[in-house]
């Protein structure tokens, strides 16, 4: 089906040229265009002899808009986003590539293996004339550290120790007060605390550099302090019971002989 475009020409005496301008629109068909022109004199007569024809080629040299990529994290199994409708989309991760095509609305979804946080992904959109645009994104850390391990804490402990994800900040919460420490390169952490009474509850968590927080680890302060020396009431050679005082709840043992 032919599509006609009409252009008004103006004669430039100085240049001895007929000049007209037409701006190609995005909706115009691609390919070769036939250009014809006729000259009308002042009396309104068309100068058929002056008709001239030539062809020009209209090509797409404009790359697709840079793809807009939805956040990719270390749990993502696909790269999604938008670009030019119908564009071929390629996701490059290291030496591996994964491809797909943007739909009529420009949306694309490219399945990929789950990647580690910090991995750089390059997304390229290419139209049918091989015009290309690209953008790089970095995989975001959305995975919290594993729950920290915690060594036994007693009423004599002044340092809480354990292990968790390296480069994490570890927090021990005791009542309304928090105490923090950071892990070493091997994942070991140390948190200095005041001595706590037996039975005190402590909550330990780890947070990575991206702010992801591990599950809480509740611990209870153990009793590592020996009871005070029992007081013993006078025992006679007719006594059948030993009485006295010791720490509440303590198990008292009476040893006679060896």
Steps between C-alpha positions, in 0.01 A plus 500: 500500500642836397542775754530853363670790673457853354771762534472868407802629306624857490728638230826645623621745231840544657566126501289434193343211687155386596518420871262303719528306825333186628576353841479122510270375775537190708174369349630528141587166336864410463663429166541681166289807432429638151520879488315683216453871451315727254527876444195727464542835320331823602207424272435177686634275228697194596826460319485131424837511332652607827388185677795322651524182703756346730512256792625540854537232762358549848684286756471466875830606656361580843579245773226389738462699818736379771327205670342574837583201720311403814724441802683167480590344834675184617165319504387603148455227238418745220595844370195713421449850364388707203651616170391552137216269396626202302865558591727202551620507860825334609617458859876450538648362822871438468545281194140375508210658308124457530249640251140588434274748318310802629125467452270748326506720811879485529499270803759222522577214736827308464554188713843478663667289771493660845810719538717603793468851641740738327488323161488743207235431235490675160164529320505581127201590282539472122245589232462325162756735342762400760485835677583422862495658844609350830507551873682324783351419839648345813331213686369624835544310827157406637598184691535542877788338686438161658404508868818558702646225712550608861739351754364433849435816700515482879476742789879535475510580126617844388547418129243327278666304221383292203496491122287637215538644149830686462491880488178503700407717797382289794269640765422367847187650654458481876178665613496844335878514458691379195865409462668450163805345342624416151613172354855425404591366155428145623151593622589496873357787707548633853263728691597649836218510757468559876459186709138395516296325763414136454179462299536829308372480141727617216401530131783473244462599131734561206457765227696497173627803310175525302295524820354148485444368852534138607245306705518579871690265729365511859731384778470487878786585731616185682614464856875447533540635855528247782265542795639659814631264768203344678443581867440182706316478824666310788498125447505270804554129539128459528415706189326328210464814282757757388347848468627838392483761222634514141415670170130472419434206275845351558540125533667430835701182550619368835801271480592283799833321493659422168 
